[in-house]
RNA sequence: GGAGGCAUAGCCCAGUUGGUUAGAGCGCUUGCUUGACAUGCAAGAGGUCAUAGGUUCAAGUCCUAUUGUCUCCACCA
């Protein structure tokens, strides 16, 4: 093995070997239980970012664990066409060439788009590979490939035929930059400091004025009513009259509607049905006309009179000025409110009336709510269930049409001649009724429409494929909480309604990766960590480990360079532990672990390993990867390296060949099993070391059997015994450090064991000598003569000759400090035990323990007092 | 406005069904070329567990309120 840990030298080679050996591919296999995950598809032209790295690490850890556990394990990878995001990017590229998409035309544009996708798409696939993900690449899917398109069309047509998809003129969110409708879920609300303008509308043929408050004065040109609350006394007499709409020559009615809040603003609201969702509803109730005053780019149109041609921002300024000049503007208040922005380009959304396709949700939503309520689908952690249900229960009809070209074109054909409209999988050039040419709907579908089908479209639905039969429903979906509404909920209702089965059993929700200060990572704030850069410098294993170690599911993660460095050190630790073990193997005979004649330390490490296996397995089964990895970190570093490897040196460097063989056999066994436990989380380093092992139990670690708990390794007695020994060693080291005894100074050690631990002391004598800088350890039955330092420990009294080490002052200080601690403990126990209420109500076992403790500390106090007397 | 999360060492976080002296890691201090590792070893300092009440023999842990903070949903002009 290389002297230093250099992940760059082996990670790629190992991954390629895995690919070559076909370890990632899965086939329906009746002999085994299936376990399947579908990967949330990243944007096909995107770059791997830290969020993907987190999700993919979690998924890969689960997949590798299940694979080693003997499941037929399938992880389907794929990419998403990401309609708006990609189209925006391509338009940018075209702009640099000085072309618009309109100039290219639909066909030309799509040709370019596909070329672009072929060139840059798939880069992210290579990036996912560097992370070590064990996906079945033969099944790589793309949301817009042929198979997936078939699924999309089929679903559309089914829903259309059931009347669950319809075309309607409704108010939708329009992005004037992307030139398309977007769904409610795609609108982001951002607080924006603005004003509340109070405008006086003169009541027709009267001196009265009605004052309305608005944040959007420019929409005054589209007003078709003024609304007040029906019970508002201030305005009751005006209902039914009209006002003269300022800046126009129109008269609009004053209506009463309970939508109006009496206490907000002036209690009177201008109603602009064509440009506000609430006003749209009011307009519907009162049969108000719609006046659309803006075009698709947010430029005021011919309905805006003299303002025709102004952009909506300019129009606002101009209109406020004109209102003010003509005396209509009564007051301008500062006002912060939330404004909807496009989640892709962050342009302010314009609510507009337009003809779009919608999915009727009420019917689809019901089974999706039930499945979660009945726990047929479980959210982990559970609290996200609430978020999901809330989203589901409040969902509106889903606007699925987009005025874009990059996407699934709506499979609806119109005959302009006879008016026939059909939805069909096959492209229809001519009308089946009259034979005239047909025209396909121009719009494409919302990206999420195809993502919603991902769990079964990736398996070939609507065909009844063997995959679908065997792997569907999938086992667990892993994703971040920010797309529960966008994606998770839509997959659930889609799966249940179209396949009749839930798409997955568990939904594992993880958090978002933040920077060291807890800020969201983003390109604009420049605080993003590039996972590829991290992999290049410290390796994929370090990145993976720093993303998942210690995390709680659903919680956000703070990523910092220090963390990364710490875990790189951990990899180095593993590497060196392996080097130590392998470096001592030469010429040794490897004995099967059951047959090894075990020392106390051997039994102890096997018991510790066993309890680690139990805990890690329990955690992995619950998808608690963060806890599993923390457990392993502790085991590798603080148990195996800090203690067992040190213990092992006493027999490894002895002349007894049998001892040597036994010890190296235990070392190799523990190392191998530990590597396997670690493998799902840090696949590369574990595979690299495993390949060097003389005791491999499989061709490759990733297909080796996962460690199982072994009953005959369990030994609580051994664990207790070693704890006494390590505590003893620690106490001696502690004393030496406090007395400033130099490391090189070795001393004799006398131990007067407490009753019942004589054997333990005997068994640990070599360890104590080696690890506590001893030079001969003697077991005695009374305090030895001469100047001695005293340690009162659980194992007994320990005496160390002072000789040259004497520093009476320091030793007194040390003993006094001990005394303080002991006194505090005695007082605590006494006060507890003297309370009648405690003694009568607390469990007997606890009282017993407290009594024992009191006794122990009282004994210690006695000894310490004696010793202090002597020092005077 | 509604819902949920979080608040523990200088920093980042663990802390099981309430029950010994509240734990790691990073950082800090001190001492170490210990026959794998200075990306290391050993020892140490550092905490009124956000605040105020309550339940209990016993509260970091359960309940209530308050404060701070983050997220999601709604979008009242």
GROMACS .gro file of C-alpha atoms in nm, chain A residues 91-495:
model
  405
   91UNK     CA    1  -3.224   3.109  -2.615
   92UNK     CA    2  -2.926   3.273  -2.448
   93UNK     CA    3  -2.687   3.074  -2.664
   94UNK     CA    4  -2.884   3.174  -2.972
   95UNK     CA    5  -2.884   3.535  -2.865
   96UNK     CA    6  -2.504   3.528  -2.861
   97UNK     CA    7  -2.524   3.412  -3.220
   98UNK     CA    8  -2.767   3.690  -3.294
   99UNK     CA    9  -3.064   3.463  -3.366
  100UNK     CA   10  -3.403   3.449  -3.202
  101UNK     CA   11  -3.597   3.130  -3.160
  102UNK     CA   12  -3.873   3.265  -3.379
  103UNK     CA   13  -3.627   3.309  -3.664
  104UNK     CA   14  -3.527   2.944  -3.632
  105UNK     CA   15  -3.883   2.824  -3.616
  106UNK     CA   16  -4.011   2.544  -3.402
  107UNK     CA   17  -3.843   2.261  -3.589
  108UNK     CA   18  -3.513   2.436  -3.627
  109UNK     CA   19  -3.517   2.532  -3.263
  110UNK     CA   20  -3.583   2.178  -3.147
  111UNK     CA   21  -3.307   2.051  -3.369
  112UNK     CA   22  -3.067   2.294  -3.209
  113UNK     CA   23  -3.198   2.210  -2.865
  114UNK     CA   24  -3.141   1.840  -2.911
  115UNK     CA   25  -2.795   1.904  -3.051
  116UNK     CA   26  -2.719   2.115  -2.752
  117UNK     CA   27  -2.856   1.854  -2.516
  118UNK     CA   28  -2.647   1.583  -2.684
  119UNK     CA   29  -2.337   1.794  -2.655
  120UNK     CA   30  -2.370   1.920  -2.297
  121UNK     CA   31  -2.622   1.677  -2.160
  122UNK     CA   32  -2.484   1.373  -1.997
  123UNK     CA   33  -2.198   1.567  -1.851
  124UNK     CA   34  -2.380   1.546  -1.524
  125UNK     CA   35  -2.397   1.170  -1.566
  126UNK     CA   36  -2.019   1.156  -1.572
  127UNK     CA   37  -2.011   1.375  -1.265
  128UNK     CA   38  -2.245   1.146  -1.077
  129UNK     CA   39  -2.008   0.863  -1.157
  130UNK     CA   40  -1.717   1.038  -0.992
  131UNK     CA   41  -1.920   1.035  -0.673
  132UNK     CA   42  -1.921   0.658  -0.689
  133UNK     CA   43  -2.292   0.606  -0.746
  134UNK     CA   44  -2.382   0.248  -0.822
  135UNK     CA   45  -2.672   0.309  -1.058
  136UNK     CA   46  -2.770   0.077  -1.338
  137UNK     CA   47  -2.646   0.291  -1.625
  138UNK     CA   48  -2.794   0.060  -1.887
  139UNK     CA   49  -3.131   0.191  -1.779
  140UNK     CA   50  -3.039   0.557  -1.796
  141UNK     CA   51  -3.358   0.740  -1.881
  142UNK     CA   52  -3.438   1.089  -2.005
  143UNK     CA   53  -3.775   1.250  -1.942
  144UNK     CA   54  -3.809   1.334  -2.311
  145UNK     CA   55  -3.680   1.016  -2.471
  146UNK     CA   56  -3.911   0.797  -2.674
  147UNK     CA   57  -4.021   0.563  -2.398
  148UNK     CA   58  -4.091   0.841  -2.155
  149UNK     CA   59  -4.277   1.040  -2.424
  150UNK     CA   60  -4.504   0.744  -2.474
  151UNK     CA   61  -4.588   0.736  -2.104
  152UNK     CA   62  -4.655   1.108  -2.103
  153UNK     CA   63  -4.888   1.093  -2.401
  154UNK     CA   64  -5.070   0.795  -2.262
  155UNK     CA   65  -5.135   0.967  -1.931
  156UNK     CA   66  -5.248   1.283  -2.103
  157UNK     CA   67  -5.490   1.096  -2.321
  158UNK     CA   68  -5.630   0.890  -2.037
  159UNK     CA   69  -5.693   1.198  -1.830
  160UNK     CA   70  -5.834   1.385  -2.127
  161UNK     CA   71  -6.079   1.107  -2.201
  162UNK     CA   72  -6.190   1.099  -1.840
  163UNK     CA   73  -6.244   1.474  -1.858
  164UNK     CA   74  -5.976   1.536  -1.598
  165UNK     CA   75  -5.775   1.744  -1.838
  166UNK     CA   76  -5.950   2.042  -1.985
  167UNK     CA   77  -5.877   2.363  -2.163
  168UNK     CA   78  -6.003   2.678  -2.003
  169UNK     CA   79  -5.983   3.053  -1.996
  170UNK     CA   80  -5.858   3.131  -1.652
  171UNK     CA   81  -5.630   3.360  -1.471
  172UNK     CA   82  -5.284   3.213  -1.459
  173UNK     CA   83  -4.936   3.323  -1.360
  174UNK     CA   84  -4.765   3.466  -1.662
  175UNK     CA   85  -4.393   3.521  -1.683
  176UNK     CA   86  -4.334   3.817  -1.918
  177UNK     CA   87  -3.969   3.717  -1.952
  178UNK     CA   88  -4.009   3.344  -2.024
  179UNK     CA   89  -4.329   3.418  -2.217
  180UNK     CA   90  -4.516   3.131  -2.070
  181UNK     CA   91  -4.771   3.041  -1.813
  182UNK     CA   92  -4.635   2.880  -1.499
  183UNK     CA   93  -4.811   2.686  -1.227
  184UNK     CA   94  -4.890   2.821  -0.883
  185UNK     CA   95  -4.611   2.610  -0.740
  186UNK     CA   96  -4.359   2.781  -0.962
  187UNK     CA   97  -4.429   3.125  -0.824
  188UNK     CA   98  -4.195   3.248  -0.554
  189UNK     CA   99  -4.311   3.523  -0.328
  190UNK     CA  100  -4.055   3.779  -0.226
  191UNK     CA  101  -4.114   4.068   0.007
  192UNK     CA  102  -4.083   4.390  -0.179
  193UNK     CA  103  -4.092   4.739  -0.029
  194UNK     CA  104  -4.351   4.933  -0.219
  195UNK     CA  105  -4.635   5.177  -0.163
  196UNK     CA  106  -5.002   5.174  -0.108
  197UNK     CA  107  -5.153   5.442  -0.325
  198UNK     CA  108  -5.484   5.587  -0.218
  199UNK     CA  109  -5.682   5.701  -0.518
  200UNK     CA  110  -6.007   5.892  -0.517
  201UNK     CA  111  -6.272   5.765  -0.760
  202UNK     CA  112  -6.545   6.027  -0.808
  203UNK     CA  113  -6.895   5.885  -0.771
  204UNK     CA  114  -7.090   5.957  -1.088
  205UNK     CA  115  -7.310   6.267  -1.072
  206UNK     CA  116  -7.228   6.343  -0.716
  207UNK     CA  117  -6.972   6.525  -0.509
  208UNK     CA  118  -6.881   6.213  -0.324
  209UNK     CA  119  -6.562   6.024  -0.377
  210UNK     CA  120  -6.474   5.670  -0.295
  211UNK     CA  121  -6.113   5.616  -0.205
  212UNK     CA  122  -5.949   5.290  -0.295
  213UNK     CA  123  -5.605   5.169  -0.190
  214UNK     CA  124  -5.390   4.979  -0.433
  215UNK     CA  125  -5.037   4.849  -0.481
  216UNK     CA  126  -5.083   4.838  -0.854
  217UNK     CA  127  -5.207   5.176  -0.976
  218UNK     CA  128  -5.126   5.094  -1.338
  219UNK     CA  129  -5.401   4.833  -1.349
  220UNK     CA  130  -5.657   5.111  -1.299
  221UNK     CA  131  -5.697   5.101  -1.675
  222UNK     CA  132  -5.835   4.749  -1.646
  223UNK     CA  133  -6.071   4.820  -1.358
  224UNK     CA  134  -6.426   4.713  -1.415
  225UNK     CA  135  -6.569   4.773  -1.068
  226UNK     CA  136  -6.506   4.902  -0.719
  227UNK     CA  137  -6.595   4.660  -0.444
  228UNK     CA  138  -6.688   4.718  -0.081
  229UNK     CA  139  -6.799   4.483   0.189
  230UNK     CA  140  -7.178   4.426   0.194
  231UNK     CA  141  -7.206   4.521   0.560
  232UNK     CA  142  -6.981   4.823   0.546
  233UNK     CA  143  -7.194   5.115   0.660
  234UNK     CA  144  -6.958   5.371   0.516
  235UNK     CA  145  -7.031   5.264   0.163
  236UNK     CA  146  -7.373   5.101   0.181
  237UNK     CA  147  -7.549   5.389   0.013
  238UNK     CA  148  -7.307   5.383  -0.279
  239UNK     CA  149  -7.353   5.020  -0.379
  240UNK     CA  150  -7.528   5.007  -0.713
  241UNK     CA  151  -7.404   5.347  -0.821
  242UNK     CA  152  -7.110   5.397  -1.053
  243UNK     CA  153  -6.784   5.586  -1.037
  244UNK     CA  154  -6.606   5.774  -1.310
  245UNK     CA  155  -6.286   5.580  -1.355
  246UNK     CA  156  -5.996   5.825  -1.348
  247UNK     CA  157  -5.778   5.860  -1.659
  248UNK     CA  158  -6.050   5.698  -1.867
  249UNK     CA  159  -6.398   5.787  -1.979
  250UNK     CA  160  -6.548   5.470  -1.843
  251UNK     CA  161  -6.807   5.442  -1.569
  252UNK     CA  162  -6.774   5.132  -1.352
  253UNK     CA  163  -7.015   4.996  -1.090
  254UNK     CA  164  -6.972   4.990  -0.715
  255UNK     CA  165  -7.046   4.639  -0.601
  256UNK     CA  166  -7.068   4.459  -0.269
  257UNK     CA  167  -6.865   4.145  -0.212
  258UNK     CA  168  -6.763   3.978   0.110
  259UNK     CA  169  -6.414   3.917  -0.027
  260UNK     CA  170  -6.334   4.276   0.073
  261UNK     CA  171  -6.178   4.328   0.417
  262UNK     CA  172  -6.340   4.624   0.585
  263UNK     CA  173  -6.037   4.699   0.797
  264UNK     CA  174  -5.774   4.694   0.530
  265UNK     CA  175  -5.682   5.011   0.350
  266UNK     CA  176  -5.991   5.216   0.295
  267UNK     CA  177  -6.229   4.923   0.282
  268UNK     CA  178  -6.284   4.981  -0.088
  269UNK     CA  179  -6.104   4.782  -0.355
  270UNK     CA  180  -6.058   4.842  -0.723
  271UNK     CA  181  -6.143   4.528  -0.918
  272UNK     CA  182  -5.925   4.432  -1.214
  273UNK     CA  183  -6.049   4.089  -1.316
  274UNK     CA  184  -5.800   4.043  -1.599
  275UNK     CA  185  -5.492   4.104  -1.384
  276UNK     CA  186  -5.553   3.973  -1.035
  277UNK     CA  187  -5.659   3.625  -0.929
  278UNK     CA  188  -5.891   3.743  -0.654
  279UNK     CA  189  -6.042   4.012  -0.869
  280UNK     CA  190  -6.094   3.749  -1.135
  281UNK     CA  191  -6.312   3.552  -0.896
  282UNK     CA  192  -6.501   3.861  -0.790
  283UNK     CA  193  -6.550   3.943  -1.156
  284UNK     CA  194  -6.692   3.600  -1.219
  285UNK     CA  195  -6.939   3.634  -0.934
  286UNK     CA  196  -7.059   3.971  -1.058
  287UNK     CA  197  -7.032   3.910  -1.429
  288UNK     CA  198  -6.784   4.186  -1.479
  289UNK     CA  199  -6.611   4.239  -1.810
  290UNK     CA  200  -6.243   4.151  -1.845
  291UNK     CA  201  -6.018   4.419  -1.979
  292UNK     CA  202  -5.671   4.298  -2.055
  293UNK     CA  203  -5.438   4.592  -2.062
  294UNK     CA  204  -5.105   4.421  -2.115
  295UNK     CA  205  -4.945   4.198  -2.373
  296UNK     CA  206  -4.728   3.895  -2.321
  297UNK     CA  207  -4.418   4.098  -2.245
  298UNK     CA  208  -4.582   4.315  -1.985
  299UNK     CA  209  -4.621   4.607  -2.226
  300UNK     CA  210  -4.946   4.800  -2.207
  301UNK     CA  211  -5.168   4.744  -2.507
  302UNK     CA  212  -5.432   4.934  -2.704
  303UNK     CA  213  -5.678   4.903  -2.414
  304UNK     CA  214  -5.449   5.130  -2.219
  305UNK     CA  215  -5.522   5.431  -2.435
  306UNK     CA  216  -5.244   5.683  -2.424
  307UNK     CA  217  -5.033   5.449  -2.219
  308UNK     CA  218  -5.022   5.197  -2.500
  309UNK     CA  219  -4.663   5.082  -2.554
  310UNK     CA  220  -4.534   5.160  -2.208
  311UNK     CA  221  -4.374   4.887  -2.007
  312UNK     CA  222  -4.564   4.806  -1.685
  313UNK     CA  223  -4.305   4.976  -1.463
  314UNK     CA  224  -4.294   5.291  -1.671
  315UNK     CA  225  -4.670   5.287  -1.688
  316UNK     CA  226  -4.692   5.278  -1.311
  317UNK     CA  227  -4.472   5.586  -1.277
  318UNK     CA  228  -4.656   5.774  -1.544
  319UNK     CA  229  -4.999   5.685  -1.412
  320UNK     CA  230  -4.909   5.779  -1.054
  321UNK     CA  231  -4.782   6.109  -1.184
  322UNK     CA  232  -5.093   6.172  -1.390
  323UNK     CA  233  -5.322   6.074  -1.103
  324UNK     CA  234  -5.134   6.306  -0.878
  325UNK     CA  235  -5.137   6.593  -1.131
  326UNK     CA  236  -5.510   6.564  -1.171
  327UNK     CA  237  -5.579   6.547  -0.803
  328UNK     CA  238  -5.692   6.187  -0.783
  329UNK     CA  239  -5.400   6.072  -0.570
  330UNK     CA  240  -5.495   6.125  -0.208
  331UNK     CA  241  -5.210   5.964  -0.024
  332UNK     CA  242  -4.902   5.748  -0.075
  333UNK     CA  243  -4.811   5.514   0.207
  334UNK     CA  244  -4.500   5.299   0.239
  335UNK     CA  245  -4.603   4.941   0.223
  336UNK     CA  246  -4.419   4.609   0.213
  337UNK     CA  247  -4.589   4.328   0.040
  338UNK     CA  248  -4.511   3.998  -0.120
  339UNK     CA  249  -4.476   3.994  -0.492
  340UNK     CA  250  -4.477   3.681  -0.702
  341UNK     CA  251  -4.167   3.610  -0.906
  342UNK     CA  252  -4.091   3.347  -1.165
  343UNK     CA  253  -3.886   3.077  -0.992
  344UNK     CA  254  -3.660   3.046  -1.294
  345UNK     CA  255  -3.585   3.398  -1.408
  346UNK     CA  256  -3.712   3.591  -1.104
  347UNK     CA  257  -3.913   3.832  -1.315
  348UNK     CA  258  -4.225   3.968  -1.147
  349UNK     CA  259  -4.518   3.748  -1.242
  350UNK     CA  260  -4.813   3.904  -1.417
  351UNK     CA  261  -5.145   3.740  -1.337
  352UNK     CA  262  -5.327   3.725  -1.667
  353UNK     CA  263  -5.633   3.572  -1.816
  354UNK     CA  264  -5.546   3.327  -2.083
  355UNK     CA  265  -5.649   3.000  -2.235
  356UNK     CA  266  -5.454   2.712  -2.087
  357UNK     CA  267  -5.472   2.341  -2.017
  358UNK     CA  268  -5.549   2.229  -1.664
  359UNK     CA  269  -5.560   1.907  -1.469
  360UNK     CA  270  -5.861   1.883  -1.245
  361UNK     CA  271  -5.719   1.790  -0.911
  362UNK     CA  272  -6.000   1.712  -0.666
  363UNK     CA  273  -6.055   1.357  -0.784
  364UNK     CA  274  -5.687   1.270  -0.825
  365UNK     CA  275  -5.592   1.404  -0.488
  366UNK     CA  276  -5.819   1.186  -0.275
  367UNK     CA  277  -5.634   0.854  -0.300
  368UNK     CA  278  -5.306   1.039  -0.259
  369UNK     CA  279  -5.423   1.183   0.069
  370UNK     CA  280  -5.557   0.849   0.190
  371UNK     CA  281  -5.241   0.658   0.107
  372UNK     CA  282  -5.038   0.884   0.329
  373UNK     CA  283  -5.296   0.908   0.605
  374UNK     CA  284  -5.320   0.529   0.616
  375UNK     CA  285  -4.940   0.511   0.623
  376UNK     CA  286  -4.930   0.308   0.308
  377UNK     CA  287  -4.671   0.564   0.213
  378UNK     CA  288  -4.460   0.691   0.499
  379UNK     CA  289  -4.262   1.009   0.522
  380UNK     CA  290  -3.932   1.002   0.707
  381UNK     CA  291  -3.912   1.210   0.919
  382UNK     CA  292  -4.281   1.203   0.987
  383UNK     CA  293  -4.326   1.576   1.020
  384UNK     CA  294  -4.308   1.620   0.643
  385UNK     CA  295  -4.628   1.426   0.616
  386UNK     CA  296  -4.805   1.735   0.743
  387UNK     CA  297  -4.643   1.953   0.484
  388UNK     CA  298  -4.748   1.707   0.216
  389UNK     CA  299  -5.106   1.678   0.335
  390UNK     CA  300  -5.140   2.051   0.365
  391UNK     CA  301  -5.019   2.091   0.011
  392UNK     CA  302  -5.249   1.821  -0.119
  393UNK     CA  303  -5.555   1.941   0.061
  394UNK     CA  304  -5.517   2.294  -0.068
  395UNK     CA  305  -5.416   2.230  -0.421
  396UNK     CA  306  -5.588   2.408  -0.706
  397UNK     CA  307  -5.631   2.285  -1.059
  398UNK     CA  308  -5.291   2.240  -1.212
  399UNK     CA  309  -5.201   2.457  -1.509
  400UNK     CA  310  -4.997   2.221  -1.727
  401UNK     CA  311  -4.956   2.406  -2.054
  402UNK     CA  312  -4.648   2.610  -2.125
  403UNK     CA  313  -4.591   2.842  -2.417
  404UNK     CA  314  -4.255   2.688  -2.488
  405UNK     CA  315  -4.108   2.459  -2.749
  406UNK     CA  316  -3.869   2.245  -2.545
  407UNK     CA  317  -4.093   1.986  -2.389
  408UNK     CA  318  -4.365   1.731  -2.454
  409UNK     CA  319  -4.599   1.883  -2.708
  410UNK     CA  320  -4.961   1.848  -2.611
  411UNK     CA  321  -5.098   1.549  -2.807
  412UNK     CA  322  -5.416   1.723  -2.911
  413UNK     CA  323  -5.507   1.785  -3.276
  414UNK     CA  324  -5.762   2.025  -3.415
  415UNK     CA  325  -5.944   2.028  -3.741
  416UNK     CA  326  -6.013   2.390  -3.825
  417UNK     CA  327  -6.250   2.279  -4.091
  418UNK     CA  328  -6.502   2.067  -3.907
  419UNK     CA  329  -6.404   2.155  -3.553
  420UNK     CA  330  -6.297   1.803  -3.458
  421UNK     CA  331  -6.059   1.782  -3.164
  422UNK     CA  332  -5.880   1.460  -3.078
  423UNK     CA  333  -5.615   1.355  -2.829
  424UNK     CA  334  -5.400   1.077  -2.964
  425UNK     CA  335  -5.065   0.905  -2.927
  426UNK     CA  336  -5.014   0.887  -3.303
  427UNK     CA  337  -4.960   1.214  -3.481
  428UNK     CA  338  -5.267   1.293  -3.684
  429UNK     CA  339  -5.204   1.480  -4.005
  430UNK     CA  340  -5.557   1.455  -4.135
  431UNK     CA  341  -5.895   1.474  -3.975
  432UNK     CA  342  -6.057   1.132  -3.939
  433UNK     CA  343  -6.397   1.295  -3.983
  434UNK     CA  344  -6.353   1.518  -4.284
  435UNK     CA  345  -6.004   1.434  -4.407
  436UNK     CA  346  -5.881   1.790  -4.390
  437UNK     CA  347  -5.535   1.869  -4.248
  438UNK     CA  348  -5.515   1.883  -3.871
  439UNK     CA  349  -5.319   2.119  -3.652
  440UNK     CA  350  -5.144   2.011  -3.329
  441UNK     CA  351  -5.177   2.218  -3.015
  442UNK     CA  352  -4.883   2.458  -2.996
  443UNK     CA  353  -4.814   2.428  -2.624
  444UNK     CA  354  -4.589   2.189  -2.438
  445UNK     CA  355  -4.647   2.032  -2.099
  446UNK     CA  356  -4.512   2.145  -1.767
  447UNK     CA  357  -4.187   1.959  -1.694
  448UNK     CA  358  -4.334   1.826  -1.373
  449UNK     CA  359  -4.602   1.652  -1.573
  450UNK     CA  360  -4.339   1.409  -1.700
  451UNK     CA  361  -4.141   1.401  -1.376
  452UNK     CA  362  -4.459   1.297  -1.199
  453UNK     CA  363  -4.455   0.972  -1.396
  454UNK     CA  364  -4.088   0.899  -1.329
  455UNK     CA  365  -4.126   0.597  -1.096
  456UNK     CA  366  -4.313   0.401  -1.361
  457UNK     CA  367  -4.221   0.570  -1.688
  458UNK     CA  368  -3.862   0.464  -1.619
  459UNK     CA  369  -3.983   0.105  -1.609
  460UNK     CA  370  -4.160   0.118  -1.941
  461UNK     CA  371  -4.519   0.186  -1.836
  462UNK     CA  372  -4.777   0.160  -1.999
  463UNK     CA  373  -4.619  -0.162  -2.129
  464UNK     CA  374  -4.640  -0.441  -1.875
  465UNK     CA  375  -4.267  -0.491  -1.849
  466UNK     CA  376  -4.092  -0.743  -1.623
  467UNK     CA  377  -3.926  -0.450  -1.446
  468UNK     CA  378  -4.258  -0.297  -1.364
  469UNK     CA  379  -4.383  -0.630  -1.243
  470UNK     CA  380  -4.083  -0.695  -1.020
  471UNK     CA  381  -3.945  -0.361  -0.905
  472UNK     CA  382  -4.260  -0.148  -0.889
  473UNK     CA  383  -4.369  -0.002  -0.649
  474UNK     CA  384  -4.021   0.123  -0.575
  475UNK     CA  385  -3.886   0.103  -0.222
  476UNK     CA  386  -3.788   0.450  -0.119
  477UNK     CA  387  -3.780   0.793  -0.272
  478UNK     CA  388  -3.498   1.018  -0.153
  479UNK     CA  389  -3.529   1.390  -0.203
  480UNK     CA  390  -3.501   1.729  -0.038
  481UNK     CA  391  -3.796   1.890   0.133
  482UNK     CA  392  -3.814   2.178  -0.110
  483UNK     CA  393  -3.980   1.975  -0.382
  484UNK     CA  394  -4.242   1.788  -0.182
  485UNK     CA  395  -4.511   1.998  -0.346
  486UNK     CA  396  -4.362   2.011  -0.693
  487UNK     CA  397  -4.267   1.653  -0.727
  488UNK     CA  398  -4.334   1.408  -0.445
  489UNK     CA  399  -4.703   1.486  -0.424
  490UNK     CA  400  -4.746   1.465  -0.799
  491UNK     CA  401  -4.571   1.131  -0.821
  492UNK     CA  402  -4.796   0.996  -0.549
  493UNK     CA  403  -5.123   1.094  -0.711
  494UNK     CA  404  -4.991   0.994  -1.053
  495UNK     CA  405  -4.878   0.650  -0.942
   0.00000   0.00000   0.00000
